[in-house]
XYZ file of N, CA and C in Angstrom:
387
model
N -16.967 -19.701 2.992
C -15.849 -20.353 2.332
C -14.729 -20.540 3.366
N -14.090 -21.713 3.382
C -13.020 -21.955 4.369
C -11.797 -21.082 4.105
N -11.055 -20.866 5.177
C -9.817 -20.080 5.075
C -8.641 -20.996 4.761
N -7.585 -20.428 4.181
C -6.389 -21.228 3.866
C -5.513 -21.427 5.109
N -5.988 -22.263 6.030
C -5.309 -22.449 7.317
C -3.887 -22.979 7.133
N -3.700 -23.943 6.265
C -2.352 -24.487 6.055
C -1.402 -23.388 5.566
N -1.899 -22.505 4.727
C -1.058 -21.414 4.222
C -0.613 -20.500 5.351
N -1.458 -20.323 6.358
C -1.060 -19.503 7.510
C 0.106 -20.155 8.256
N 0.059 -21.467 8.406
C 1.157 -22.177 9.063
C 2.428 -22.116 8.219
N 2.281 -22.225 6.907
C 3.435 -22.100 6.020
C 4.019 -20.693 6.147
N 3.168 -19.699 6.293
C 3.639 -18.325 6.490
C 4.492 -18.222 7.756
N 4.059 -18.866 8.824
C 4.859 -18.864 10.051
C 6.210 -19.545 9.825
N 6.203 -20.677 9.159
C 7.467 -21.378 8.866
C 8.373 -20.479 8.021
N 7.801 -19.832 7.022
C 8.577 -18.925 6.183
C 9.161 -17.762 6.974
N 8.407 -17.274 7.943
C 8.898 -16.172 8.769
C 10.027 -16.619 9.692
N 10.049 -17.892 10.066
C 11.084 -18.410 10.963
C 12.321 -18.918 10.220
N 12.199 -19.163 8.922
C 13.314 -19.730 8.146
C 14.621 -18.942 8.222
N 14.597 -17.619 8.260
C 15.871 -16.897 8.262
C 16.731 -17.127 9.510
N 16.123 -17.457 10.628
C 16.872 -17.509 11.888
C 17.886 -18.642 11.978
N 17.553 -19.871 11.618
C 18.600 -20.895 11.636
C 19.733 -20.594 10.651
N 19.381 -19.944 9.547
C 20.409 -19.626 8.545
C 21.391 -18.593 9.068
N 20.891 -17.575 9.734
C 21.813 -16.572 10.277
C 22.621 -17.169 11.418
N 22.044 -18.110 12.153
C 22.812 -18.795 13.201
C 23.952 -19.597 12.585
N 23.680 -20.272 11.462
C 24.742 -21.018 10.776
C 25.828 -20.074 10.265
N 25.422 -18.914 9.790
C 26.389 -17.966 9.233
C 27.290 -17.367 10.306
N 26.746 -17.182 11.500
C 27.482 -16.445 12.519
C 28.012 -17.298 13.664
N 27.693 -18.566 13.685
C 28.152 -19.423 14.781
C 29.670 -19.582 14.728
N 30.287 -19.531 15.879
C 31.726 -19.769 15.948
C 32.490 -18.591 16.505
N 33.770 -18.782 16.721
C 34.585 -17.767 17.383
C 34.842 -16.505 16.545
N 34.694 -16.562 15.241
C 34.955 -15.378 14.412
C 33.856 -14.329 14.563
N 32.710 -14.727 15.075
C 31.579 -13.807 15.215
C 31.711 -13.007 16.504
N 31.566 -11.697 16.387
C 31.649 -10.790 17.532
C 30.288 -10.110 17.696
N 29.586 -10.427 18.757
C 28.245 -9.896 18.967
C 28.246 -8.383 19.198
N 29.378 -7.798 19.527
C 29.425 -6.340 19.663
C 29.466 -5.654 18.302
N 29.767 -6.421 17.265
C 29.799 -5.904 15.894
C 29.091 -6.919 14.983
N 27.766 -7.087 15.149
C 27.066 -8.190 14.482
C 26.958 -8.070 12.970
N 27.183 -6.915 12.403
C 27.067 -6.739 10.947
C 28.413 -6.793 10.233
N 29.465 -7.103 10.961
C 30.794 -7.140 10.379
C 30.929 -8.342 9.444
N 31.134 -8.096 8.145
C 31.237 -9.215 7.204
C 32.487 -10.067 7.405
N 33.419 -9.602 8.229
C 34.629 -10.391 8.478
C 34.300 -11.705 9.193
N 33.141 -11.778 9.849
C 32.744 -13.016 10.527
C 32.374 -14.106 9.526
N 32.084 -13.706 8.310
C 31.681 -14.671 7.281
C 32.934 -15.199 6.605
N 33.652 -16.048 7.334
C 35.000 -16.460 6.953
C 35.069 -17.599 5.943
N 33.941 -18.213 5.633
C 33.966 -19.330 4.693
C 32.852 -19.160 3.673
N 32.983 -19.874 2.590
C 31.937 -19.850 1.565
C 30.609 -20.301 2.146
N 30.638 -21.348 2.970
C 29.396 -21.836 3.563
C 28.737 -20.743 4.403
N 29.508 -20.042 5.223
C 28.946 -18.974 6.067
C 28.377 -17.848 5.204
N 29.084 -17.471 4.151
C 28.576 -16.431 3.257
C 27.301 -16.892 2.560
N 27.262 -18.149 2.153
C 26.058 -18.677 1.518
C 24.890 -18.731 2.496
N 25.150 -19.146 3.725
C 24.095 -19.181 4.738
C 23.556 -17.775 4.989
N 24.454 -16.799 5.029
C 24.011 -15.426 5.244
C 23.234 -14.907 4.036
N 23.667 -15.265 2.839
C 22.928 -14.887 1.637
C 21.538 -15.513 1.607
N 21.443 -16.778 1.995
C 20.141 -17.444 2.053
C 19.247 -16.781 3.094
N 19.841 -16.413 4.225
C 19.109 -15.697 5.275
C 18.521 -14.401 4.715
N 19.357 -13.617 4.046
C 18.899 -12.342 3.501
C 17.797 -12.551 2.467
N 17.945 -13.564 1.626
C 16.929 -13.796 0.612
C 15.624 -14.276 1.222
N 15.686 -15.050 2.295
C 14.451 -15.451 2.980
C 13.696 -14.218 3.472
N 14.424 -13.260 4.010
C 13.794 -12.011 4.460
C 13.217 -11.231 3.280
N 13.892 -11.268 2.149
C 13.436 -10.541 0.965
C 12.200 -11.186 0.333
N 12.120 -12.507 0.383
C 11.007 -13.221 -0.254
C 9.730 -13.198 0.582
N 9.870 -12.987 1.867
C 8.719 -13.097 2.769
C 7.620 -12.062 2.522
N 7.906 -10.783 2.289
C 6.802 -9.820 2.175
C 5.795 -10.128 1.071
N 6.259 -10.511 -0.119
C 5.322 -10.839 -1.198
C 4.462 -12.031 -0.820
N 5.090 -13.069 -0.279
C 4.337 -14.256 0.114
C 3.344 -13.920 1.221
N 3.779 -13.184 2.225
C 2.898 -12.835 3.337
C 1.709 -12.011 2.852
N 1.974 -11.028 2.022
C 0.884 -10.201 1.496
C -0.103 -11.051 0.710
N 0.411 -11.973 -0.089
C -0.461 -12.826 -0.899
C -1.337 -13.716 -0.022
N -0.731 -14.355 0.973
C -1.493 -15.260 1.843
C -2.535 -14.487 2.656
N -2.147 -13.357 3.203
C -3.096 -12.578 4.002
C -4.226 -12.020 3.138
N -3.895 -11.581 1.933
C -4.929 -11.121 1.014
C -5.862 -12.269 0.639
N -5.314 -13.446 0.453
C -6.145 -14.614 0.126
C -7.146 -14.892 1.239
N -6.712 -14.765 2.482
C -7.631 -14.961 3.598
C -8.698 -13.884 3.650
N -8.307 -12.649 3.426
C -9.265 -11.541 3.459
C -10.282 -11.614 2.328
N -9.835 -12.073 1.173
C -10.706 -12.112 -0.008
C -11.449 -13.443 -0.151
N -11.232 -14.338 0.797
C -11.882 -15.656 0.759
C -11.583 -16.393 -0.552
N -10.306 -16.363 -0.914
C -9.855 -17.099 -2.096
C -10.007 -18.595 -1.843
N -10.077 -19.401 -2.893
C -10.230 -20.848 -2.715
C -9.102 -21.416 -1.834
N -9.492 -21.868 -0.645
C -8.518 -22.273 0.368
C -7.623 -23.417 -0.099
N -8.187 -24.409 -0.748
C -7.383 -25.556 -1.167
C -6.300 -25.131 -2.166
N -6.642 -24.260 -3.087
C -5.667 -23.777 -4.060
C -4.585 -22.947 -3.372
N -4.995 -22.062 -2.476
C -4.030 -21.224 -1.760
C -3.108 -22.088 -0.910
N -3.680 -23.060 -0.200
C -2.853 -23.956 0.614
C -1.858 -24.731 -0.254
N -2.321 -25.225 -1.394
C -1.442 -25.974 -2.295
C -0.302 -25.091 -2.799
N -0.636 -23.892 -3.214
C 0.397 -22.969 -3.692
C 1.361 -22.581 -2.571
N 0.857 -22.482 -1.355
C 1.733 -22.178 -0.219
C 2.725 -23.313 0.014
N 2.253 -24.550 -0.111
C 3.174 -25.683 0.034
C 4.187 -25.725 -1.110
N 3.769 -25.352 -2.305
C 4.712 -25.250 -3.429
C 5.771 -24.202 -3.093
N 5.321 -23.055 -2.588
C 6.260 -21.991 -2.203
C 7.245 -22.499 -1.158
N 6.736 -23.180 -0.135
C 7.613 -23.672 0.930
C 8.611 -24.696 0.393
N 8.138 -25.621 -0.427
C 9.049 -26.605 -1.014
C 10.131 -25.942 -1.841
N 9.731 -24.945 -2.616
C 10.714 -24.209 -3.423
C 11.686 -23.451 -2.539
N 11.193 -22.825 -1.495
C 12.079 -22.070 -0.610
C 13.073 -22.990 0.089
N 12.626 -24.165 0.510
C 13.549 -25.119 1.130
C 14.583 -25.597 0.118
N 14.142 -25.861 -1.101
C 15.076 -26.236 -2.161
C 16.040 -25.109 -2.481
N 15.541 -23.888 -2.471
C 16.377 -22.722 -2.705
C 17.493 -22.640 -1.671
N 17.114 -22.782 -0.409
C 18.111 -22.720 0.672
C 19.143 -23.830 0.496
N 18.679 -25.035 0.196
C 19.616 -26.152 -0.002
C 20.587 -25.850 -1.140
N 20.077 -25.316 -2.233
C 20.952 -24.966 -3.363
C 21.913 -23.851 -2.985
N 21.444 -22.885 -2.237
C 22.316 -21.781 -1.823
C 23.456 -22.310 -0.964
N 23.131 -23.163 0.011
C 24.157 -23.700 0.897
C 25.160 -24.570 0.156
N 24.732 -25.203 -0.944
C 25.623 -26.074 -1.721
C 26.305 -25.350 -2.874
N 25.986 -24.077 -3.067
C 26.630 -23.311 -4.125
C 26.137 -23.639 -5.519
N 24.881 -24.039 -5.638
C 24.306 -24.399 -6.942
C 23.517 -23.210 -7.497
N 24.237 -22.233 -8.040
C 23.645 -20.962 -8.428
C 22.563 -21.031 -9.487
N 22.777 -21.756 -10.558
C 21.787 -21.792 -11.644
C 20.493 -22.466 -11.195
N 20.614 -23.608 -10.538
C 19.422 -24.291 -10.038
C 18.714 -23.429 -8.996
N 19.496 -22.773 -8.153
C 18.937 -21.883 -7.136
C 18.083 -20.805 -7.791
N 18.559 -20.226 -8.880
C 17.807 -19.176 -9.568
C 16.497 -19.696 -10.146
N 16.523 -20.897 -10.699
C 15.282 -21.493 -11.226
C 14.270 -21.733 -10.111
N 14.757 -22.236 -8.993
C 13.864 -22.505 -7.867
C 13.328 -21.198 -7.290
N 14.166 -20.174 -7.242
C 13.709 -18.857 -6.791
C 12.548 -18.378 -7.668
N 12.695 -18.541 -8.983
C 11.647 -18.114 -9.905
C 10.350 -18.881 -9.656
N 10.451 -20.174 -9.386
C 9.253 -20.971 -9.109
C 8.582 -20.514 -7.815
N 9.362 -20.232 -6.784
C 8.791 -19.762 -5.519
C 8.114 -18.412 -5.711
N 8.753 -17.539 -6.464
C 8.169 -16.222 -6.722
C 6.883 -16.364 -7.531
N 6.884 -17.276 -8.491
C 5.674 -17.527 -9.275
C 4.543 -18.047 -8.388
N 4.864 -18.882 -7.411
C 3.834 -19.380 -6.490
C 3.248 -18.232 -5.675
N 4.098 -17.313 -5.202
C 3.597 -16.145 -4.467
C 2.689 -15.294 -5.345
N 3.114 -15.074 -6.575
C 2.311 -14.276 -7.499
C 0.993 -14.984 -7.795
N 1.025 -16.297 -7.947
C -0.205 -17.056 -8.213
C -1.179 -16.939 -7.039
N -0.667 -16.982 -5.814
C -1.545 -16.793 -4.652
C -2.148 -15.392 -4.696
N -1.315 -14.405 -4.977
C -1.783 -13.031 -5.029
C -2.879 -12.863 -6.083
N -2.633 -13.405 -7.280
C -3.624 -13.296 -8.369
C -4.902 -14.040 -7.996
N -4.752 -15.225 -7.391
C -5.933 -15.975 -6.945
C -6.741 -15.139 -5.965
N -6.063 -14.476 -5.047
C -6.751 -13.637 -4.061
C -7.392 -12.423 -4.718
N -6.655 -11.789 -5.603
C -7.159 -10.569 -6.229
C -8.364 -10.821 -7.128
N -8.472 -12.031 -7.656
C -9.581 -12.335 -8.561
C -10.686 -13.143 -7.882
N -10.562 -13.384 -6.587
C -11.603 -14.142 -5.872
C -12.897 -13.346 -5.814
N -13.988 -14.081 -5.859
C -15.309 -13.416 -5.792
C -16.028 -13.821 -4.551
């Protein structure tokens, strides 16, 4: 049975997503690299939102990564896993866009859809024969 190769690439993209966001949050003269965790550098709503999106990307990654890797190990249907991975990525990109624009309610709905996609991959993997 083929492996979910596209899902592996989506996993890499998901793992890299937090870095541009933290760069957006900390770029500029208010950021002091000797004190990188100082929240005083987050001087605007946009910077705070970018940092929040960064943190959530890190929080969402373990479930998705575990699901994709389990799908590969269990030889889950690759096309389904790849499709769900693209759904997850689309939702995560939409989530970040909503976070940066301050659209809290829509952001929460999109978060739920992304989490559901991760769970669906996990269930697909766990029930693969």
